[in-house]
mmCIF file with all atom_site columns, C-alpha atoms and ligand atoms in Angstrom:
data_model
loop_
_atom_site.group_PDB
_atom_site.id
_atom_site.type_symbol
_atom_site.label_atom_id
_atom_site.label_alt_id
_atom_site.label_comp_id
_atom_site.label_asym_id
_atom_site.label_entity_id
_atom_site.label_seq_id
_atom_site.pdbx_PDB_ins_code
_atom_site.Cartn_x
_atom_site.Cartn_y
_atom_site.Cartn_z
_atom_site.occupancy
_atom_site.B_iso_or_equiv
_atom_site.pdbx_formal_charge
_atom_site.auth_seq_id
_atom_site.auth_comp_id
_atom_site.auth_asym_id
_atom_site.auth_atom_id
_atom_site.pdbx_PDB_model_num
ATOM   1   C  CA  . UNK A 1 1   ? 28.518  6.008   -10.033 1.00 76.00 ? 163 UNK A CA  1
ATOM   2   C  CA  . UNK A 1 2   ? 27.271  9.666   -10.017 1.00 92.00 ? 164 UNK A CA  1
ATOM   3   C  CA  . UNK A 1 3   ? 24.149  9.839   -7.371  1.00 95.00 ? 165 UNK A CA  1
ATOM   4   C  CA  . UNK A 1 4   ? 21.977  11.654  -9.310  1.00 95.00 ? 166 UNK A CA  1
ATOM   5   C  CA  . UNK A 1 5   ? 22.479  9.209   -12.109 1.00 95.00 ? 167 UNK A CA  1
ATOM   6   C  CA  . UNK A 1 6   ? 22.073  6.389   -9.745  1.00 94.00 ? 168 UNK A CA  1
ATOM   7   C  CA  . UNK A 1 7   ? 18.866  7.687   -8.710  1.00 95.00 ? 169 UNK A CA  1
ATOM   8   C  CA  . UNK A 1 8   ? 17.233  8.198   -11.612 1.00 94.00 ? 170 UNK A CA  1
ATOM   9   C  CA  . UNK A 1 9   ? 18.144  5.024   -13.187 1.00 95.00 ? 171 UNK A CA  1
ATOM   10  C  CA  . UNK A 1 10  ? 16.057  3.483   -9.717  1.00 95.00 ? 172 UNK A CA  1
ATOM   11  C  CA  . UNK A 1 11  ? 13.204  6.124   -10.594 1.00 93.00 ? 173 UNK A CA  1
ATOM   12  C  CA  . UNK A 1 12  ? 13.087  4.646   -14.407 1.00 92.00 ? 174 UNK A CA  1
ATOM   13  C  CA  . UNK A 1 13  ? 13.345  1.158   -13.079 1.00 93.00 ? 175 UNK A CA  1
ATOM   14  C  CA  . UNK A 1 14  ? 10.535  2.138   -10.439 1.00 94.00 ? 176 UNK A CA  1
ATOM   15  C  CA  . UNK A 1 15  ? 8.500   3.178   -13.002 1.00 92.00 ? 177 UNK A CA  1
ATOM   16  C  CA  . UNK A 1 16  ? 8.927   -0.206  -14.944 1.00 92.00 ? 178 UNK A CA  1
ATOM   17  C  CA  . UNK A 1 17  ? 7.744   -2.034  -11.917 1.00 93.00 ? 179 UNK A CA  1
ATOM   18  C  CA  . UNK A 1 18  ? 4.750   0.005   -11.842 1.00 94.00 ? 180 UNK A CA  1
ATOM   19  C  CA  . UNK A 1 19  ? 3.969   -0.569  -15.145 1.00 95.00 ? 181 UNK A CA  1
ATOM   20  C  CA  . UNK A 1 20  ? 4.161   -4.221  -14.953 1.00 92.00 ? 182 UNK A CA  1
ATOM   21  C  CA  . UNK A 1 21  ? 2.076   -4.692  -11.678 1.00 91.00 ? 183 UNK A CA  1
ATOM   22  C  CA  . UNK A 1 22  ? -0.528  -1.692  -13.049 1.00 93.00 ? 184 UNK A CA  1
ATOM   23  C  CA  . UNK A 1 23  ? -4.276  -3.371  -13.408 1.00 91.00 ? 185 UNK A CA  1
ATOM   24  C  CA  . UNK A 1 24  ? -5.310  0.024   -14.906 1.00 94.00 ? 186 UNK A CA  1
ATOM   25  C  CA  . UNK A 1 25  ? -5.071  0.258   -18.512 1.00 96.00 ? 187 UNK A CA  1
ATOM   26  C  CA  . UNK A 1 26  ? -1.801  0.256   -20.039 1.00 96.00 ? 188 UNK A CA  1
ATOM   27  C  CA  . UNK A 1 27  ? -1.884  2.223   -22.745 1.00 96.00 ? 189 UNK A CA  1
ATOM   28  C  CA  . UNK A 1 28  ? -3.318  5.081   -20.364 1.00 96.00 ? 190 UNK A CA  1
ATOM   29  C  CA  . UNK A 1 29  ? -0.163  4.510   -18.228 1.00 96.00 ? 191 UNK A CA  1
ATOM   30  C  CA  . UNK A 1 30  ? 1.919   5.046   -21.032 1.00 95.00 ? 192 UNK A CA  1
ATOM   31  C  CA  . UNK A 1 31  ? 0.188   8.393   -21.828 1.00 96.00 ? 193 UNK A CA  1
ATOM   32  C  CA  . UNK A 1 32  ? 0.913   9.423   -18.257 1.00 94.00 ? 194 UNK A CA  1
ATOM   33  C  CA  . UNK A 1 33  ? 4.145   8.261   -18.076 1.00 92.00 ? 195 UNK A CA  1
ATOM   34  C  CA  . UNK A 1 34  ? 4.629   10.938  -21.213 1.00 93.00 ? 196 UNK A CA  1
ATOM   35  C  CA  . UNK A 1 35  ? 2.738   13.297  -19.458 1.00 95.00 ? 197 UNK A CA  1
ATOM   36  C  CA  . UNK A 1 36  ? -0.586  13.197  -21.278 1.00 95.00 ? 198 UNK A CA  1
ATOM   37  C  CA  . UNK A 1 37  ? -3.374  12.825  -18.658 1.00 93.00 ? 199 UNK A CA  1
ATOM   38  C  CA  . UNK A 1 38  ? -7.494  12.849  -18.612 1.00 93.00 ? 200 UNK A CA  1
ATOM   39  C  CA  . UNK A 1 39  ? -7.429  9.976   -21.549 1.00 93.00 ? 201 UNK A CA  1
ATOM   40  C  CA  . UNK A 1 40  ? -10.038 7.190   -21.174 1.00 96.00 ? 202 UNK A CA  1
ATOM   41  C  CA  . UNK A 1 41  ? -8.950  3.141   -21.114 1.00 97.00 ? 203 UNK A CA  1
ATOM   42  C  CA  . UNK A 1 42  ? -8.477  2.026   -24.571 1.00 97.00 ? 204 UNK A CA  1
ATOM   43  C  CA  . UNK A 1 43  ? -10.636 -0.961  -24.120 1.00 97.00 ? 205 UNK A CA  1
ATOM   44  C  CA  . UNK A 1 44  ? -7.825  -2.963  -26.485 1.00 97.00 ? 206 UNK A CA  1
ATOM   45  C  CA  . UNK A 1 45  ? -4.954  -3.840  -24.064 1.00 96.00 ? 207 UNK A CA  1
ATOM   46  C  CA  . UNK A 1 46  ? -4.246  -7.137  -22.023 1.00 95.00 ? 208 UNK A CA  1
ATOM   47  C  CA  . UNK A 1 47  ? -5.564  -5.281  -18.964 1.00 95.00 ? 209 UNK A CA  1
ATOM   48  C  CA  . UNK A 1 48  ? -8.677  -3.453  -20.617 1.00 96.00 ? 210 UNK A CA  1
ATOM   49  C  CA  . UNK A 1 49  ? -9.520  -7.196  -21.790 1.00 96.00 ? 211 UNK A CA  1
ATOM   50  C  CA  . UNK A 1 50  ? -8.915  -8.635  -18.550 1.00 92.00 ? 212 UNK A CA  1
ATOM   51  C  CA  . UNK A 1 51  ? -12.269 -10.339 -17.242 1.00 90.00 ? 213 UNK A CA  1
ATOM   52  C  CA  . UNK A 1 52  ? -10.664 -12.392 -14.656 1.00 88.00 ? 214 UNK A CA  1
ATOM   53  C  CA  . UNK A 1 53  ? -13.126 -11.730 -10.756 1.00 88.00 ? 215 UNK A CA  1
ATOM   54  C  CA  . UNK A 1 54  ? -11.129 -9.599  -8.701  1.00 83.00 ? 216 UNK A CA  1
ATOM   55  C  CA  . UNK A 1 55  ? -10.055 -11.855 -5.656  1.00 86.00 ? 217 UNK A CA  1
ATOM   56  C  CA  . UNK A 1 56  ? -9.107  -10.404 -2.095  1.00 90.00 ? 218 UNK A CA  1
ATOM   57  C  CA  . UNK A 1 57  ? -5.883  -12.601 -0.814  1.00 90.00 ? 219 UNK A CA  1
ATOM   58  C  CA  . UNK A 1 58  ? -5.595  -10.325 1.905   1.00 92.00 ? 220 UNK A CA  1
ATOM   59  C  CA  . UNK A 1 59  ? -6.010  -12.901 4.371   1.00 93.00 ? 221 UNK A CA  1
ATOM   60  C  CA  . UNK A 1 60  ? -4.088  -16.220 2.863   1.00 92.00 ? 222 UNK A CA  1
ATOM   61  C  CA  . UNK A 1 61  ? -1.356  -13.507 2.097   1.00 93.00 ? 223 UNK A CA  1
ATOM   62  C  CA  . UNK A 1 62  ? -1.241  -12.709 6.039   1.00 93.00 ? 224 UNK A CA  1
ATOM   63  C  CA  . UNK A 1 63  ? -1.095  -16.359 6.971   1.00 92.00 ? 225 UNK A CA  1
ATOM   64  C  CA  . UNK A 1 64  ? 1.894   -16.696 4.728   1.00 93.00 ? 226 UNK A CA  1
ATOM   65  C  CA  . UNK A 1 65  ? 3.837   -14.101 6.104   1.00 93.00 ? 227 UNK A CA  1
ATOM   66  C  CA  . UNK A 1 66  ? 2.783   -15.123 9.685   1.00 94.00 ? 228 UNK A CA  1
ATOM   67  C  CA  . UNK A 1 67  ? 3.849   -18.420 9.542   1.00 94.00 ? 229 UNK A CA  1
ATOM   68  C  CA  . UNK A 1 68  ? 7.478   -17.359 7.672   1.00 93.00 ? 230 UNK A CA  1
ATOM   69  C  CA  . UNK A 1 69  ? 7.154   -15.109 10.697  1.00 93.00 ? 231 UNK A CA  1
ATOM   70  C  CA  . UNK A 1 70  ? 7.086   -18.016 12.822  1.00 92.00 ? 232 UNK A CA  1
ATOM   71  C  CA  . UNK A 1 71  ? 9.462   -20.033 11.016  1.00 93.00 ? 233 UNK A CA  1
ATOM   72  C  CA  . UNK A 1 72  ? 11.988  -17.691 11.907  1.00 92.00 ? 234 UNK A CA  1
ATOM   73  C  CA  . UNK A 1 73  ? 12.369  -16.598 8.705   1.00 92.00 ? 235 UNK A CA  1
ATOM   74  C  CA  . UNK A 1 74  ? 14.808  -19.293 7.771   1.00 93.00 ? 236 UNK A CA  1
ATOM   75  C  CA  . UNK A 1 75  ? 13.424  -21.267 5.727   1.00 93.00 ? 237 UNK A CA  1
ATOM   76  C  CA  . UNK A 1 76  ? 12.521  -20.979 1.870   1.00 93.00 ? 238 UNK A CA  1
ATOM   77  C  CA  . UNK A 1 77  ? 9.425   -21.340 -0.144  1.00 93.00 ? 239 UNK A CA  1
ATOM   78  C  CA  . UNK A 1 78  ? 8.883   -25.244 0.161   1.00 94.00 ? 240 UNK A CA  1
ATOM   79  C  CA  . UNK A 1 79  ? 9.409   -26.105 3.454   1.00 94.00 ? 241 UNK A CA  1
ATOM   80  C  CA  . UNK A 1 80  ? 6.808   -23.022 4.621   1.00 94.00 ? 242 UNK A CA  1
ATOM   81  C  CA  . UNK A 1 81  ? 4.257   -24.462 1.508   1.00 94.00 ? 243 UNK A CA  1
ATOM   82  C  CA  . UNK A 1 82  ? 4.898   -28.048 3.719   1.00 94.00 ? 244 UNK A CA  1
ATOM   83  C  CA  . UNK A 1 83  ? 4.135   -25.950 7.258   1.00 93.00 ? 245 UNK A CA  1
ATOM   84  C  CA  . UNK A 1 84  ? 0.844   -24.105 5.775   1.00 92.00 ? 246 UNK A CA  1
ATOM   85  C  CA  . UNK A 1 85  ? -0.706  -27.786 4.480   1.00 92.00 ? 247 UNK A CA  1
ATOM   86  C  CA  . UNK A 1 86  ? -0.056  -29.529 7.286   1.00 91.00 ? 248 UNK A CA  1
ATOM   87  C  CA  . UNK A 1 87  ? 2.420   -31.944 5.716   1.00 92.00 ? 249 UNK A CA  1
ATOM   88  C  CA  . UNK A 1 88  ? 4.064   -34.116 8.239   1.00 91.00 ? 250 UNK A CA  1
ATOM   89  C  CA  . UNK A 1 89  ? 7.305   -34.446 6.077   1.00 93.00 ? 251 UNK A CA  1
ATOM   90  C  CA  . UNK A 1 90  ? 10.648  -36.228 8.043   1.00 95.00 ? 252 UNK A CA  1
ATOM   91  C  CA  . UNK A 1 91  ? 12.133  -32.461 7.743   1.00 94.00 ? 253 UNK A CA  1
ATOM   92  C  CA  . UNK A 1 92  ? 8.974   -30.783 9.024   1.00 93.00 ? 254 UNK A CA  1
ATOM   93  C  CA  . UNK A 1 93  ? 8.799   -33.461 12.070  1.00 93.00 ? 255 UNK A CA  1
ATOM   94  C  CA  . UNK A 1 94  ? 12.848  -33.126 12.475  1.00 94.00 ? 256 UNK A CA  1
ATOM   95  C  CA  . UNK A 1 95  ? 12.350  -29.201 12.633  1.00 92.00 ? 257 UNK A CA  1
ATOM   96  C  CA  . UNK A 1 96  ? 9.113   -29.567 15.314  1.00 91.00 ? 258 UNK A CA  1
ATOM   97  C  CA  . UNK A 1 97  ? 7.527   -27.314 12.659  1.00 91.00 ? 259 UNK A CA  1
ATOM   98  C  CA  . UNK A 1 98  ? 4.134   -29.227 12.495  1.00 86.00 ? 260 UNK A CA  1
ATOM   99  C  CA  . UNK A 1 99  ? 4.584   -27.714 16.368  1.00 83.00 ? 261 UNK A CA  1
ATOM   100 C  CA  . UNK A 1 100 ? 3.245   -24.347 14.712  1.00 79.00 ? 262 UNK A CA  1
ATOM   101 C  CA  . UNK A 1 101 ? -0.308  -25.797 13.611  1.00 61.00 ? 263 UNK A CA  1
ATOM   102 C  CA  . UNK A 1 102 ? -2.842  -25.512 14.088  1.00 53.00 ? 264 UNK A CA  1
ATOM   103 C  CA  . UNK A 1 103 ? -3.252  -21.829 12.201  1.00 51.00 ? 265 UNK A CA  1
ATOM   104 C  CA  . UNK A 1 104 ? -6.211  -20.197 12.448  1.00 47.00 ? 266 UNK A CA  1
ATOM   105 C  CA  . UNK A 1 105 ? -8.440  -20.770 8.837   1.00 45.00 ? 267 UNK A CA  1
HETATM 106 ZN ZN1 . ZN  B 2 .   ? -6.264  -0.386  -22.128 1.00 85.21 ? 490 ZN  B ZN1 1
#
């Protein structure tokens, strides 16, 4: 595939990721995207209508990654979900991961 090509297609598809993970408004991002800027939120769109309380995960997000981290990074989703409660499954025992707690809360 011709580079340039290839790396525009990741630029577009970029782009696409931005829009979907944007909490500004989306019709606004639109506008950018086509080069029209200084527009105001249209008040109308899912995220202009959006009263869900922003929430910082900042923290549980860190203890996550630390304890894949610590996991050696070998094991998937539900065996680390087991390790952050505290579950004493067979696996968890047969793996000494319950070794790893306790993590700071
Ligand atoms: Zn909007």
């Amino acid at each position: 595939m011709d580079e340039e090509f290839k790396q525009n297609e990741y630029r577009k598809l970029h782009e696409m990721q931005q829009y979907a993970n944007t909490q500004d408004c989306l019709q606004q991002f639109i506008l950018r995207y086509f080069g029209q800027t200084g527009t105001e939120p249209c008040g109308r769109c899912g995220n202009c209508l959006d009263d869900r309380a922003f929430q910082d995960v900042t923290v549980d997000a860190q203890k996550v990654l630390s304890c894949v981290k610590r996991m050696r990074e070998r094991f998937g989703k539900s065996l680390v979900a087991q390790v952050l409660t505290g579950a004493k499954t067979a696996r968890v025992r047969e793996l000494h991961l319950n070794d790893l707690l306790p993590m700071a809360s």
